[in-house]
Short mmCIF file of N, CA and C in Angstrom, two decimals:
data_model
loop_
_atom_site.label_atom_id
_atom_site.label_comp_id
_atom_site.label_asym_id
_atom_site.label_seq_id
_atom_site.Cartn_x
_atom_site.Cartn_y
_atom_site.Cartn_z
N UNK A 1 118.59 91.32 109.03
CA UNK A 1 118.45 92.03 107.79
C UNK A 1 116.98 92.33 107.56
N UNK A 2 117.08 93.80 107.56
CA UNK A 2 115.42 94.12 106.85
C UNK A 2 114.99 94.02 105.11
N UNK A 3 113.81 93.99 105.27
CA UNK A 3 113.52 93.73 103.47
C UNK A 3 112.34 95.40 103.18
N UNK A 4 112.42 95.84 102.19
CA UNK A 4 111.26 96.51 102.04
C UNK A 4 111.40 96.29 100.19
N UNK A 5 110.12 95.61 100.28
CA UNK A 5 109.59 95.36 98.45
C UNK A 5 108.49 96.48 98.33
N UNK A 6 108.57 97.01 97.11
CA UNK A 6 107.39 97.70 96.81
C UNK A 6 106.99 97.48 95.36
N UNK A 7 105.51 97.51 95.18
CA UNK A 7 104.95 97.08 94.12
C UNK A 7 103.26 96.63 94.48
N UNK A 8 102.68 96.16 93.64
CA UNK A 8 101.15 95.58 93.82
C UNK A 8 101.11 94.82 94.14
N UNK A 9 99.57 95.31 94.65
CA UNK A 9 98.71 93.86 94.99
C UNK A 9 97.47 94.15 94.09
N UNK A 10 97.48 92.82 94.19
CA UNK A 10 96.45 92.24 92.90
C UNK A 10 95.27 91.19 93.86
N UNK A 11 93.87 91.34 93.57
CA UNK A 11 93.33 90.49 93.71
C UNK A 11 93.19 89.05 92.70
N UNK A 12 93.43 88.13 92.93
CA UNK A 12 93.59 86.85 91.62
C UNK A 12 92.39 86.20 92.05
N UNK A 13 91.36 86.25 90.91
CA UNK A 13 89.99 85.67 90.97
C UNK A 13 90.09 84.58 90.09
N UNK A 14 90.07 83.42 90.03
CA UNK A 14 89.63 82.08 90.00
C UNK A 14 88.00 81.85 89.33
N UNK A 15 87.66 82.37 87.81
CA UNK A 15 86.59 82.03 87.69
C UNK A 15 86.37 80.61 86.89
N UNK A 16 85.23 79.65 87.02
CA UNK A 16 85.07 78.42 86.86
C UNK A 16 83.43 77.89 86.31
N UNK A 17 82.98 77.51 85.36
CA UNK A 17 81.76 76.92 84.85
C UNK A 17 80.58 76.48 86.59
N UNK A 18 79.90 76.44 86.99
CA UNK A 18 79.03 75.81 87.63
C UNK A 18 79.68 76.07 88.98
N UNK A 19 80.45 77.10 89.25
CA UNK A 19 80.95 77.85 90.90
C UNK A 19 81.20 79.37 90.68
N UNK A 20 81.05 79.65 92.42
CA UNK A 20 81.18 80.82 92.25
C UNK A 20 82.78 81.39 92.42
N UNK A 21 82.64 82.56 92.05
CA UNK A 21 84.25 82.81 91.80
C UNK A 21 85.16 83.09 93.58
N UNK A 22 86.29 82.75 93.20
CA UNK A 22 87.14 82.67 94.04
C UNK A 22 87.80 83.44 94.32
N UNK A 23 88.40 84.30 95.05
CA UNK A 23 89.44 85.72 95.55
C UNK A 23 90.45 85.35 96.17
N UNK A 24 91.81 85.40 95.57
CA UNK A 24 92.81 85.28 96.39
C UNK A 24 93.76 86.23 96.75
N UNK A 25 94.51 86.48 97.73
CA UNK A 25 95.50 87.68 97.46
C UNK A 25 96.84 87.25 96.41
N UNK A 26 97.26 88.39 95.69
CA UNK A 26 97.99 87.72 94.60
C UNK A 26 98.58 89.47 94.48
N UNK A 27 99.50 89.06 93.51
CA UNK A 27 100.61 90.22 93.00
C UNK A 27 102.12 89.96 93.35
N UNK A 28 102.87 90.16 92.42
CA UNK A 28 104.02 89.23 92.47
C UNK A 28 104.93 89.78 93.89
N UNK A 29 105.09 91.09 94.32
CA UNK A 29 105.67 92.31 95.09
C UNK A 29 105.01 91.63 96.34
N UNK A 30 103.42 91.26 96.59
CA UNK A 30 102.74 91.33 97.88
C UNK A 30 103.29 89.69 97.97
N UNK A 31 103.55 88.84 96.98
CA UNK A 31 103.66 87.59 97.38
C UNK A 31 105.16 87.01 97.71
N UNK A 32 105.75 88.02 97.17
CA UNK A 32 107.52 88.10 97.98
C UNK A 32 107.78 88.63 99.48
N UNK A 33 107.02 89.67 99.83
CA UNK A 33 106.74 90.43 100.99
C UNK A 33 106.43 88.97 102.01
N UNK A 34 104.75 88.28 101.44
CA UNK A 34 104.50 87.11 102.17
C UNK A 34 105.27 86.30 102.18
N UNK A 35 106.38 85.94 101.49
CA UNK A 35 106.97 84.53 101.65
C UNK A 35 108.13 85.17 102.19
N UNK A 36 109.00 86.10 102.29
CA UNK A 36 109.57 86.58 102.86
C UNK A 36 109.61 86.82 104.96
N UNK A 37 108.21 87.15 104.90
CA UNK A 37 107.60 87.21 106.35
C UNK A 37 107.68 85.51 106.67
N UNK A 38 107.49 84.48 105.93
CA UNK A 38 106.80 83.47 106.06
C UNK A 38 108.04 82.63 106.65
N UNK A 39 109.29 83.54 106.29
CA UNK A 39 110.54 82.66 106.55
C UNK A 39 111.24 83.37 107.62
N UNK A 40 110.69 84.38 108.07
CA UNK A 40 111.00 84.57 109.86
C UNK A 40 111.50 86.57 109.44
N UNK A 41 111.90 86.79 108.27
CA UNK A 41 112.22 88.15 107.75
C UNK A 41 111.54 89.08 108.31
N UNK A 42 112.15 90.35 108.44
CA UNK A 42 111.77 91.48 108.83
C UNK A 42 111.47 92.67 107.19
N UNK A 43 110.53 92.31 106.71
CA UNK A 43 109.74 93.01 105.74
C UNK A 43 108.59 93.71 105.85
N UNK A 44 108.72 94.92 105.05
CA UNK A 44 107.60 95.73 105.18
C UNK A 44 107.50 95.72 103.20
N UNK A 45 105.79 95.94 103.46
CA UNK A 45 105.61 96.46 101.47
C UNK A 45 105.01 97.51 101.41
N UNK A 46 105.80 98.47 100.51
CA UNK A 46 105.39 99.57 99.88
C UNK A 46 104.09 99.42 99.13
N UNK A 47 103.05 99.98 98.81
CA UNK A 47 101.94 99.24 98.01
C UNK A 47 100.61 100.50 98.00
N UNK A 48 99.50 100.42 97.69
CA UNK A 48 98.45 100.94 97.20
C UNK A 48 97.25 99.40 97.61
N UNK A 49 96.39 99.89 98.47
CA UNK A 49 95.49 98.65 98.89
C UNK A 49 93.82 99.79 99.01
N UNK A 50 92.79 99.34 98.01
CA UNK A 50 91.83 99.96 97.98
C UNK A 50 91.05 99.66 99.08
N UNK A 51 90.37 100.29 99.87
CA UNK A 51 89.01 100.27 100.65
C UNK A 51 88.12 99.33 100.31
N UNK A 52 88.52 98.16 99.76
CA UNK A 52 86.99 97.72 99.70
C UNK A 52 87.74 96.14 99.79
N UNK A 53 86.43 95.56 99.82
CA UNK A 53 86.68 94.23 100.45
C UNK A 53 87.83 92.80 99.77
N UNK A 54 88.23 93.00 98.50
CA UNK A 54 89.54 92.83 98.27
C UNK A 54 90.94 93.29 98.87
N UNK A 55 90.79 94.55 99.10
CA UNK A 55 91.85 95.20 99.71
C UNK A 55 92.16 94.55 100.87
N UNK A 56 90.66 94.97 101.65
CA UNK A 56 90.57 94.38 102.64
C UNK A 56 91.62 92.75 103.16
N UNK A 57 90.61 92.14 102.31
CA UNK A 57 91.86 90.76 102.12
C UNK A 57 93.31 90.13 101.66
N UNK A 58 93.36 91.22 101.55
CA UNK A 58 94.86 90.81 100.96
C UNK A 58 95.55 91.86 102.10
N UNK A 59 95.00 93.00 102.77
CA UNK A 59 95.70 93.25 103.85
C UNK A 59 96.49 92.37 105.01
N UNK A 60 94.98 92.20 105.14
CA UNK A 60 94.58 90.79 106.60
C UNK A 60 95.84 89.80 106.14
N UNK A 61 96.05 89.87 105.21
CA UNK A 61 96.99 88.23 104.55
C UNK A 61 97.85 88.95 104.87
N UNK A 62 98.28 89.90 104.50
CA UNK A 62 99.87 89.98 104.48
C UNK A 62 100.40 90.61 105.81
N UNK A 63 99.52 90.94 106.85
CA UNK A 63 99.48 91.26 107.80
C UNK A 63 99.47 89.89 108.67
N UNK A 64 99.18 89.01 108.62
CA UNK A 64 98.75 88.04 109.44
C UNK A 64 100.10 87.04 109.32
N UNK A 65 100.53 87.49 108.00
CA UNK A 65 101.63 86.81 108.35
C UNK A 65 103.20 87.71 108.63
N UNK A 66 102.88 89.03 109.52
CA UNK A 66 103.58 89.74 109.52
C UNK A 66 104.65 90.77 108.81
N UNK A 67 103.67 90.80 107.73
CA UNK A 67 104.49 91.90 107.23
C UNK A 67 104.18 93.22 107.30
N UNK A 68 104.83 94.15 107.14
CA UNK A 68 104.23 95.81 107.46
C UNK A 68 103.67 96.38 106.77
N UNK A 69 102.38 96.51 105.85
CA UNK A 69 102.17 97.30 105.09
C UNK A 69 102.22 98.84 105.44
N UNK A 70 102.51 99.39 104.43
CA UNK A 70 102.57 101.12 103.98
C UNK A 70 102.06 101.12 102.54
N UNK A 71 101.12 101.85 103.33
CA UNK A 71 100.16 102.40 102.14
C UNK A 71 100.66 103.61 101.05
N UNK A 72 101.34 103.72 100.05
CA UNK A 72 101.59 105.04 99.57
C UNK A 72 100.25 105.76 98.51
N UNK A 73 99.10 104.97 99.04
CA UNK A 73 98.21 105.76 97.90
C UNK A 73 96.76 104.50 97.94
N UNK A 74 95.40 105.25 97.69
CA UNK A 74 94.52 104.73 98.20
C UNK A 74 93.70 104.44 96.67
N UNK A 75 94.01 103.49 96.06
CA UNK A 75 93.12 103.45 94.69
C UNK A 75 91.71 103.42 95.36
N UNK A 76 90.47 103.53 93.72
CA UNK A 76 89.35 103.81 94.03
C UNK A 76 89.03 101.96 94.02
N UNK A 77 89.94 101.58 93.25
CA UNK A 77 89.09 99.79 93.89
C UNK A 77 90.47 98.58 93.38
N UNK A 78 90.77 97.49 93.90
CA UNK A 78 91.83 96.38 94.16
C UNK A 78 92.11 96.25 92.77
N UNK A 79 93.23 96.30 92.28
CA UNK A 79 93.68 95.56 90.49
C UNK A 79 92.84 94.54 90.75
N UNK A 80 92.78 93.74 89.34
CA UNK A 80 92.48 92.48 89.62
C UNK A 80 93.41 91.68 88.70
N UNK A 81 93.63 90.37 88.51
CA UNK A 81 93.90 89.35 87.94
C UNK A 81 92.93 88.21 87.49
N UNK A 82 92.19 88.10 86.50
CA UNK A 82 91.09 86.83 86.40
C UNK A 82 91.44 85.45 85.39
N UNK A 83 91.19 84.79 86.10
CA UNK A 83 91.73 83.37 85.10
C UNK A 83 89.99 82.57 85.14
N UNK A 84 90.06 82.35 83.85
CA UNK A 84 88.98 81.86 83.98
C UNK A 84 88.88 80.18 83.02
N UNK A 85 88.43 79.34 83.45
CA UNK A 85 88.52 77.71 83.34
C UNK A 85 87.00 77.23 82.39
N UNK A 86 87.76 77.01 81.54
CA UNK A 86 86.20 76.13 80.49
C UNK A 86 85.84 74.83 80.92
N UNK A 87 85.24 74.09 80.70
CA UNK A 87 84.91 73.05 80.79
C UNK A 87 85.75 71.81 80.76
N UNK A 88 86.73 71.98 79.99
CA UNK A 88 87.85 71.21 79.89
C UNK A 88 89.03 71.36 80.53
N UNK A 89 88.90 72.65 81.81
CA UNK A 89 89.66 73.12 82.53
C UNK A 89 90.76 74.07 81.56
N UNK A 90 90.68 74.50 80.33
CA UNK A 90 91.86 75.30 79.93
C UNK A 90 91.60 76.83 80.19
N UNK A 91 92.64 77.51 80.44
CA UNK A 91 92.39 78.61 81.23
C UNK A 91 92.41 80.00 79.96
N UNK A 92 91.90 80.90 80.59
CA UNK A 92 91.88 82.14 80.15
C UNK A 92 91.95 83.00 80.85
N UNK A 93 92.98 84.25 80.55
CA UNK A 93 93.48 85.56 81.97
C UNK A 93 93.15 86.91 80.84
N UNK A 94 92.97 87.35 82.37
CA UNK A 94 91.89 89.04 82.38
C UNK A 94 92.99 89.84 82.93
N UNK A 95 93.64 90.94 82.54
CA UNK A 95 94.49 92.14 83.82
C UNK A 95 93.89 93.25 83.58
N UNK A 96 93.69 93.14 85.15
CA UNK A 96 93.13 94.89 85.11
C UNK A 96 93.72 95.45 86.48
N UNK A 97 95.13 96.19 85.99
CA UNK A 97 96.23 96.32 86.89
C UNK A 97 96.40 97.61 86.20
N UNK A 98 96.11 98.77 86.88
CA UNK A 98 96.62 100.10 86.90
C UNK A 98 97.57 100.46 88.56
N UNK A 99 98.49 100.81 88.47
CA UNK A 99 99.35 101.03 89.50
C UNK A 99 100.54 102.28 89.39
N UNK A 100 99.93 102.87 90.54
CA UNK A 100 100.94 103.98 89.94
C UNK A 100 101.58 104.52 91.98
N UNK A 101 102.69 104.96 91.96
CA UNK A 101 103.04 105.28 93.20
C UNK A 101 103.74 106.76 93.15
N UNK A 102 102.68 107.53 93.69
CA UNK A 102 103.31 109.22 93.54
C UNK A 102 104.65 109.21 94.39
N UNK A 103 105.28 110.43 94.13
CA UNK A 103 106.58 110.76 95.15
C UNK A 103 105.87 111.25 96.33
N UNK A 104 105.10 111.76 96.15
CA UNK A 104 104.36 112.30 97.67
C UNK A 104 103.76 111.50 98.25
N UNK A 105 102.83 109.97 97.72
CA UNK A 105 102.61 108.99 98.76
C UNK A 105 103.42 108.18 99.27
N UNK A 106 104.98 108.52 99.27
CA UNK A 106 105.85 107.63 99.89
C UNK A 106 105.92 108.35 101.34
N UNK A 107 105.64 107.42 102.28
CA UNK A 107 105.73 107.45 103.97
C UNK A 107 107.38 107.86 104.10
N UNK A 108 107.14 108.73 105.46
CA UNK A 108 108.29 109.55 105.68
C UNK A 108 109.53 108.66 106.31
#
């Protein structure tokens, strides 16, 4: 059985008092795709992955663990997701998730 999910990817940054911030690949669509691949599945993800060095990483990830990306569209830079940790460790979240998938960037 094949899978094809489509939806975002999100970079999820990890910011913290006295470190520097952290980049993970994240987005709920790219992290079904990965756990999907992760369990032997034949999945590909529909998605939007910017040129730049977030993109970058969350490619490599979801590629590495075999899944197919298809690109339907080239944003100018990665969503993000930011959580950010006070001193007492309680958290605070940032979205900056624009996502949009034309009919014409869907692969033939």
């Amino acid at each position: 059985m094949s899978f094809l999910v489509i939806g975002e990817c999100v970079a999820d940054v990890v910011r913290a008092p006295g470190t520097a911030d952290r980049v993970h690949p994240g987005g709920s669509p790219a992290n079904v795709a990965y756990g999907l691949a992760r369990l032997g599945r034949d999945v590909t993800l529909l998605t939007q992955l910017a040129d730049d060095p977030a993109g970058r990483l969350i490619g490599d990830h979801l590629r590495g663990a075999g899944v197919r990306v298809e690109v339907g569209g080239l944003p100018e830079r990665t969503p993000s997701a930011v959580v950010g940790l006070d001193a007492e460790g309680r958290a605070t979240y940032a979205f900056d998730i624009v996502w949009t998938l034309e009919a014409g960037g869907l692969p033939a």
